Amino acid sequence: MKKILLLSDTHSHIDDTILKYVNQADEVWHAGDIGDLHVTDTIKKLKPLRCVYGNIDDAQARLEFPLHNRFMCENVSVWITHIGGYPGKYNPAIREEMTSNPPKLFICGHSHILKVMFDKKNNLLHMNPGAAGKSGFHQVRTMLRFVIDDDKIKDLEIVEIGKK
């Protein structure tokens, strides 16, 4: 069983509230637009981190983190990318692989819009944690936390971390 904290779009921002939730997790997953690598360096000192780079991230971030991160967590196949779209409107660059080799859990960021929905066509759960940073049009900073236990994704919580 693993407790996961999922965040995205920090845009160089990290604070004590985010770190409080980092400390409660077993692993932290970041879906891109990190901004300053101080954010990921701080998280990595506390917990294991799985991360992808986003469209605002510089060459240094792109050397450290992949565009797509596919892995197994317990018995759940996971795919994290920054610009992924959502069920029925996936990014054309990933659409073919999404159909031929879908994960059980698909995670993206980019939109700054928190969204969790089941994709019946591809039989997967889609998550976008919204934005944890202060840059962008979103009004409330959000993250998600959940548990992966064997092949089950459960105990999903929305974490509102305040107005930006």
PDB file of C-alpha atoms in Angstrom:
ATOM      1  CA  MET A   1       0.000   0.000   0.000  1.00  0.00           C
ATOM      2  CA  LYS A   2       1.305   3.446  -0.960  1.00  0.00           C
ATOM      3  CA  LYS A   3      -0.002   6.893  -0.030  1.00  0.00           C
ATOM      4  CA  ILE A   4       0.470   9.213  -3.001  1.00  0.00           C
ATOM      5  CA  LEU A   5       0.487  13.004  -3.111  1.00  0.00           C
ATOM      6  CA  LEU A   6      -0.139  14.269  -6.647  1.00  0.00           C
ATOM      7  CA  LEU A   7       0.596  17.843  -7.603  1.00  0.00           C
ATOM      8  CA  SER A   8       1.291  19.847 -10.727  1.00  0.00           C
ATOM      9  CA  ASP A   9       1.968  23.329 -12.022  1.00  0.00           C
ATOM     10  CA  THR A  10       3.939  24.593  -9.056  1.00  0.00           C
ATOM     11  CA  HIS A  11       5.584  27.234 -11.280  1.00  0.00           C
ATOM     12  CA  SER A  12       8.536  27.585  -8.849  1.00  0.00           C
ATOM     13  CA  HIS A  13       6.327  27.781  -5.739  1.00  0.00           C
ATOM     14  CA  ILE A  14       6.665  25.523  -2.705  1.00  0.00           C
ATOM     15  CA  ASP A  15       5.588  26.372   0.826  1.00  0.00           C
ATOM     16  CA  ASP A  16       5.068  24.844   4.268  1.00  0.00           C
ATOM     17  CA  THR A  17       1.494  23.802   3.455  1.00  0.00           C
ATOM     18  CA  ILE A  18       2.608  21.761   0.453  1.00  0.00           C
ATOM     19  CA  LEU A  19       5.468  20.296   2.493  1.00  0.00           C
ATOM     20  CA  LYS A  20       3.083  19.270   5.271  1.00  0.00           C
ATOM     21  CA  TYR A  21       1.262  17.039   2.764  1.00  0.00           C
ATOM     22  CA  VAL A  22       4.545  15.833   1.234  1.00  0.00           C
ATOM     23  CA  ASN A  23       5.552  14.561   4.677  1.00  0.00           C
ATOM     24  CA  GLN A  24       2.287  12.595   5.013  1.00  0.00           C
ATOM     25  CA  ALA A  25       2.811  10.724   1.718  1.00  0.00           C
ATOM     26  CA  ASP A  26       4.885   7.677   0.849  1.00  0.00           C
ATOM     27  CA  GLU A  27       5.608   9.054  -2.635  1.00  0.00           C
ATOM     28  CA  VAL A  28       5.077  12.385  -4.377  1.00  0.00           C
ATOM     29  CA  TRP A  29       4.167  12.612  -8.070  1.00  0.00           C
ATOM     30  CA  HIS A  30       4.541  15.903  -9.963  1.00  0.00           C
ATOM     31  CA  ALA A  31       2.826  16.308 -13.353  1.00  0.00           C
ATOM     32  CA  GLY A  32       5.049  19.074 -14.728  1.00  0.00           C
ATOM     33  CA  ASP A  33       5.537  22.830 -14.921  1.00  0.00           C
ATOM     34  CA  ILE A  34       7.913  22.620 -12.004  1.00  0.00           C
ATOM     35  CA  GLY A  35       9.545  25.982 -12.607  1.00  0.00           C
ATOM     36  CA  ASP A  36      12.592  26.275 -10.386  1.00  0.00           C
ATOM     37  CA  LEU A  37      14.168  22.877  -9.595  1.00  0.00           C
ATOM     38  CA  HIS A  38      14.367  24.032  -5.971  1.00  0.00           C
ATOM     39  CA  VAL A  39      10.767  22.693  -5.815  1.00  0.00           C
ATOM     40  CA  THR A  40      11.689  19.136  -6.799  1.00  0.00           C
ATOM     41  CA  ASP A  41      14.992  19.206  -4.915  1.00  0.00           C
ATOM     42  CA  THR A  42      13.084  20.113  -1.725  1.00  0.00           C
ATOM     43  CA  ILE A  43      10.553  17.314  -2.254  1.00  0.00           C
ATOM     44  CA  LYS A  44      13.281  14.734  -3.049  1.00  0.00           C
ATOM     45  CA  LYS A  45      14.985  15.442   0.275  1.00  0.00           C
ATOM     46  CA  LEU A  46      11.788  14.321   2.026  1.00  0.00           C
ATOM     47  CA  LYS A  47      10.151  11.619  -0.117  1.00  0.00           C
ATOM     48  CA  PRO A  48      10.614   9.588  -3.298  1.00  0.00           C
ATOM     49  CA  LEU A  49       9.533  11.693  -6.293  1.00  0.00           C
ATOM     50  CA  ARG A  50       8.216  10.721  -9.707  1.00  0.00           C
ATOM     51  CA  CYS A  51       8.040  13.697 -12.042  1.00  0.00           C
ATOM     52  CA  VAL A  52       7.744  14.858 -15.644  1.00  0.00           C
ATOM     53  CA  TYR A  53       8.734  18.166 -17.163  1.00  0.00           C
ATOM     54  CA  GLY A  54       6.149  20.619 -18.459  1.00  0.00           C
ATOM     55  CA  ASN A  55       6.048  23.248 -21.189  1.00  0.00           C
ATOM     56  CA  ILE A  56       7.499  26.020 -18.960  1.00  0.00           C
ATOM     57  CA  ASP A  57      10.385  23.907 -17.708  1.00  0.00           C
ATOM     58  CA  ASP A  58      13.917  24.697 -18.842  1.00  0.00           C
ATOM     59  CA  ALA A  59      16.658  22.496 -20.315  1.00  0.00           C
ATOM     60  CA  GLN A  60      17.922  21.542 -16.857  1.00  0.00           C
ATOM     61  CA  ALA A  61      14.497  20.153 -15.862  1.00  0.00           C
ATOM     62  CA  ARG A  62      14.227  18.371 -19.211  1.00  0.00           C
ATOM     63  CA  LEU A  63      17.558  16.654 -18.553  1.00  0.00           C
ATOM     64  CA  GLU A  64      16.471  15.518 -15.091  1.00  0.00           C
ATOM     65  CA  PHE A  65      12.875  14.480 -15.814  1.00  0.00           C
ATOM     66  CA  PRO A  66      11.168  12.775 -18.791  1.00  0.00           C
ATOM     67  CA  LEU A  67       8.259  14.044 -20.891  1.00  0.00           C
ATOM     68  CA  HIS A  68       6.366  10.802 -20.161  1.00  0.00           C
ATOM     69  CA  ASN A  69       6.786   8.657 -17.067  1.00  0.00           C
ATOM     70  CA  ARG A  70       5.265   5.176 -17.270  1.00  0.00           C
ATOM     71  CA  PHE A  71       5.717   2.857 -14.317  1.00  0.00           C
ATOM     72  CA  MET A  72       4.028   0.357 -12.026  1.00  0.00           C
ATOM     73  CA  CYS A  73       2.972   1.319  -8.526  1.00  0.00           C
ATOM     74  CA  GLU A  74       1.934  -1.780  -6.641  1.00  0.00           C
ATOM     75  CA  ASN A  75      -0.169  -3.492  -9.377  1.00  0.00           C
ATOM     76  CA  VAL A  76      -1.389  -0.301 -11.063  1.00  0.00           C
ATOM     77  CA  SER A  77       0.109   0.826 -14.358  1.00  0.00           C
ATOM     78  CA  VAL A  78       0.586   4.602 -14.291  1.00  0.00           C
ATOM     79  CA  TRP A  79       1.317   7.128 -17.023  1.00  0.00           C
ATOM     80  CA  ILE A  80       2.194  10.707 -16.105  1.00  0.00           C
ATOM     81  CA  THR A  81       2.682  13.431 -18.709  1.00  0.00           C
ATOM     82  CA  HIS A  82       2.172  17.177 -18.581  1.00  0.00           C
ATOM     83  CA  ILE A  83      -0.036  17.926 -21.594  1.00  0.00           C
ATOM     84  CA  GLY A  84      -2.277  14.899 -21.908  1.00  0.00           C
ATOM     85  CA  GLY A  85      -5.812  16.163 -22.387  1.00  0.00           C
ATOM     86  CA  TYR A  86      -8.683  14.201 -20.925  1.00  0.00           C
ATOM     87  CA  PRO A  87     -11.088  11.408 -21.943  1.00  0.00           C
ATOM     88  CA  GLY A  88     -12.520  12.093 -25.382  1.00  0.00           C
ATOM     89  CA  LYS A  89      -9.997  14.921 -25.934  1.00  0.00           C
ATOM     90  CA  TYR A  90      -6.562  13.389 -25.453  1.00  0.00           C
ATOM     91  CA  ASN A  91      -3.516  15.162 -26.865  1.00  0.00           C
ATOM     92  CA  PRO A  92      -3.048  13.901 -30.461  1.00  0.00           C
ATOM     93  CA  ALA A  93       0.599  13.044 -29.661  1.00  0.00           C
ATOM     94  CA  ILE A  94      -0.491  10.342 -27.176  1.00  0.00           C
ATOM     95  CA  ARG A  95      -3.846   9.255 -28.584  1.00  0.00           C
ATOM     96  CA  GLU A  96      -2.564   6.189 -30.434  1.00  0.00           C
ATOM     97  CA  GLU A  97      -0.641   4.813 -27.443  1.00  0.00           C
ATOM     98  CA  MET A  98      -3.565   5.632 -25.145  1.00  0.00           C
ATOM     99  CA  THR A  99      -5.742   3.364 -27.280  1.00  0.00           C
ATOM    100  CA  SER A 100      -3.238   0.574 -27.929  1.00  0.00           C
ATOM    101  CA  ASN A 101      -1.565   0.478 -24.503  1.00  0.00           C
ATOM    102  CA  PRO A 102      -3.666   2.333 -21.918  1.00  0.00           C
ATOM    103  CA  PRO A 103      -2.522   2.565 -18.295  1.00  0.00           C
ATOM    104  CA  LYS A 104      -4.885   1.950 -15.400  1.00  0.00           C
ATOM    105  CA  LEU A 105      -4.165   5.491 -14.117  1.00  0.00           C
ATOM    106  CA  PHE A 106      -3.468   8.408 -16.465  1.00  0.00           C
ATOM    107  CA  ILE A 107      -2.225  11.665 -14.927  1.00  0.00           C
ATOM    108  CA  CYS A 108      -1.576  15.025 -16.495  1.00  0.00           C
ATOM    109  CA  GLY A 109      -1.358  18.664 -15.499  1.00  0.00           C
ATOM    110  CA  HIS A 110      -1.153  21.813 -17.648  1.00  0.00           C
ATOM    111  CA  SER A 111      -4.781  23.019 -17.558  1.00  0.00           C
ATOM    112  CA  HIS A 112      -4.714  24.204 -13.899  1.00  0.00           C
ATOM    113  CA  ILE A 113      -8.192  22.614 -13.710  1.00  0.00           C
ATOM    114  CA  LEU A 114      -8.670  19.846 -11.161  1.00  0.00           C
ATOM    115  CA  LYS A 115     -10.398  16.946 -12.872  1.00  0.00           C
ATOM    116  CA  VAL A 116     -10.880  13.293 -11.987  1.00  0.00           C
ATOM    117  CA  MET A 117     -12.930  11.140 -14.315  1.00  0.00           C
ATOM    118  CA  PHE A 118     -13.232   7.572 -15.489  1.00  0.00           C
ATOM    119  CA  ASP A 119     -12.555   6.902 -19.156  1.00  0.00           C
ATOM    120  CA  LYS A 120     -14.959   4.084 -20.043  1.00  0.00           C
ATOM    121  CA  LYS A 121     -13.596   3.700 -23.579  1.00  0.00           C
ATOM    122  CA  ASN A 122     -10.019   3.044 -22.405  1.00  0.00           C
ATOM    123  CA  ASN A 123     -10.970   1.593 -18.998  1.00  0.00           C
ATOM    124  CA  LEU A 124      -8.752   3.939 -17.000  1.00  0.00           C
ATOM    125  CA  LEU A 125      -8.922   6.605 -14.329  1.00  0.00           C
ATOM    126  CA  HIS A 126      -7.854  10.087 -15.422  1.00  0.00           C
ATOM    127  CA  MET A 127      -6.523  12.590 -12.864  1.00  0.00           C
ATOM    128  CA  ASN A 128      -5.424  16.200 -13.123  1.00  0.00           C
ATOM    129  CA  PRO A 129      -4.597  17.686  -9.704  1.00  0.00           C
ATOM    130  CA  GLY A 130      -5.067  21.303 -10.790  1.00  0.00           C
ATOM    131  CA  ALA A 131      -2.312  23.742  -9.850  1.00  0.00           C
ATOM    132  CA  ALA A 132      -0.382  23.898  -6.578  1.00  0.00           C
ATOM    133  CA  GLY A 133       1.475  27.061  -7.531  1.00  0.00           C
ATOM    134  CA  LYS A 134       0.468  30.701  -7.554  1.00  0.00           C
ATOM    135  CA  SER A 135       0.899  31.452 -11.282  1.00  0.00           C
ATOM    136  CA  GLY A 136      -2.051  31.044 -13.649  1.00  0.00           C
ATOM    137  CA  PHE A 137      -5.757  31.746 -13.869  1.00  0.00           C
ATOM    138  CA  HIS A 138      -6.884  29.267 -11.196  1.00  0.00           C
ATOM    139  CA  GLN A 139      -8.340  30.766  -8.018  1.00  0.00           C
ATOM    140  CA  VAL A 140      -7.712  27.943  -5.532  1.00  0.00           C
ATOM    141  CA  ARG A 141      -4.485  25.954  -5.322  1.00  0.00           C
ATOM    142  CA  THR A 142      -5.162  22.212  -5.319  1.00  0.00           C
ATOM    143  CA  MET A 143      -3.507  18.817  -5.078  1.00  0.00           C
ATOM    144  CA  LEU A 144      -4.812  15.253  -4.860  1.00  0.00           C
ATOM    145  CA  ARG A 145      -3.928  12.476  -2.495  1.00  0.00           C
ATOM    146  CA  PHE A 146      -4.933   8.852  -2.720  1.00  0.00           C
ATOM    147  CA  VAL A 147      -3.871   5.322  -1.870  1.00  0.00           C
ATOM    148  CA  ILE A 148      -2.765   2.585  -4.224  1.00  0.00           C
ATOM    149  CA  ASP A 149      -3.308  -0.795  -2.610  1.00  0.00           C
ATOM    150  CA  ASP A 150      -2.374  -3.723  -4.841  1.00  0.00           C
ATOM    151  CA  ASP A 151      -4.491  -3.059  -7.969  1.00  0.00           C
ATOM    152  CA  LYS A 152      -6.902  -0.583  -6.351  1.00  0.00           C
ATOM    153  CA  ILE A 153      -6.887   3.212  -6.370  1.00  0.00           C
ATOM    154  CA  LYS A 154      -8.817   4.366  -3.323  1.00  0.00           C
ATOM    155  CA  ASP A 155      -9.328   7.004  -0.621  1.00  0.00           C
ATOM    156  CA  LEU A 156      -9.067   9.883  -3.097  1.00  0.00           C
ATOM    157  CA  GLU A 157      -9.040  13.339  -1.464  1.00  0.00           C
ATOM    158  CA  ILE A 158      -8.946  16.825  -2.953  1.00  0.00           C
ATOM    159  CA  VAL A 159      -6.524  19.018  -1.030  1.00  0.00           C
ATOM    160  CA  GLU A 160      -7.290  22.719  -1.266  1.00  0.00           C
ATOM    161  CA  ILE A 161      -4.198  24.640  -0.213  1.00  0.00           C
ATOM    162  CA  GLY A 162      -5.654  28.111  -0.274  1.00  0.00           C
ATOM    163  CA  LYS A 163      -6.221  30.987  -2.628  1.00  0.00           C
ATOM    164  CA  LYS A 164      -3.345  32.007  -4.771  1.00  0.00           C
TER     165      LYS A 164
END
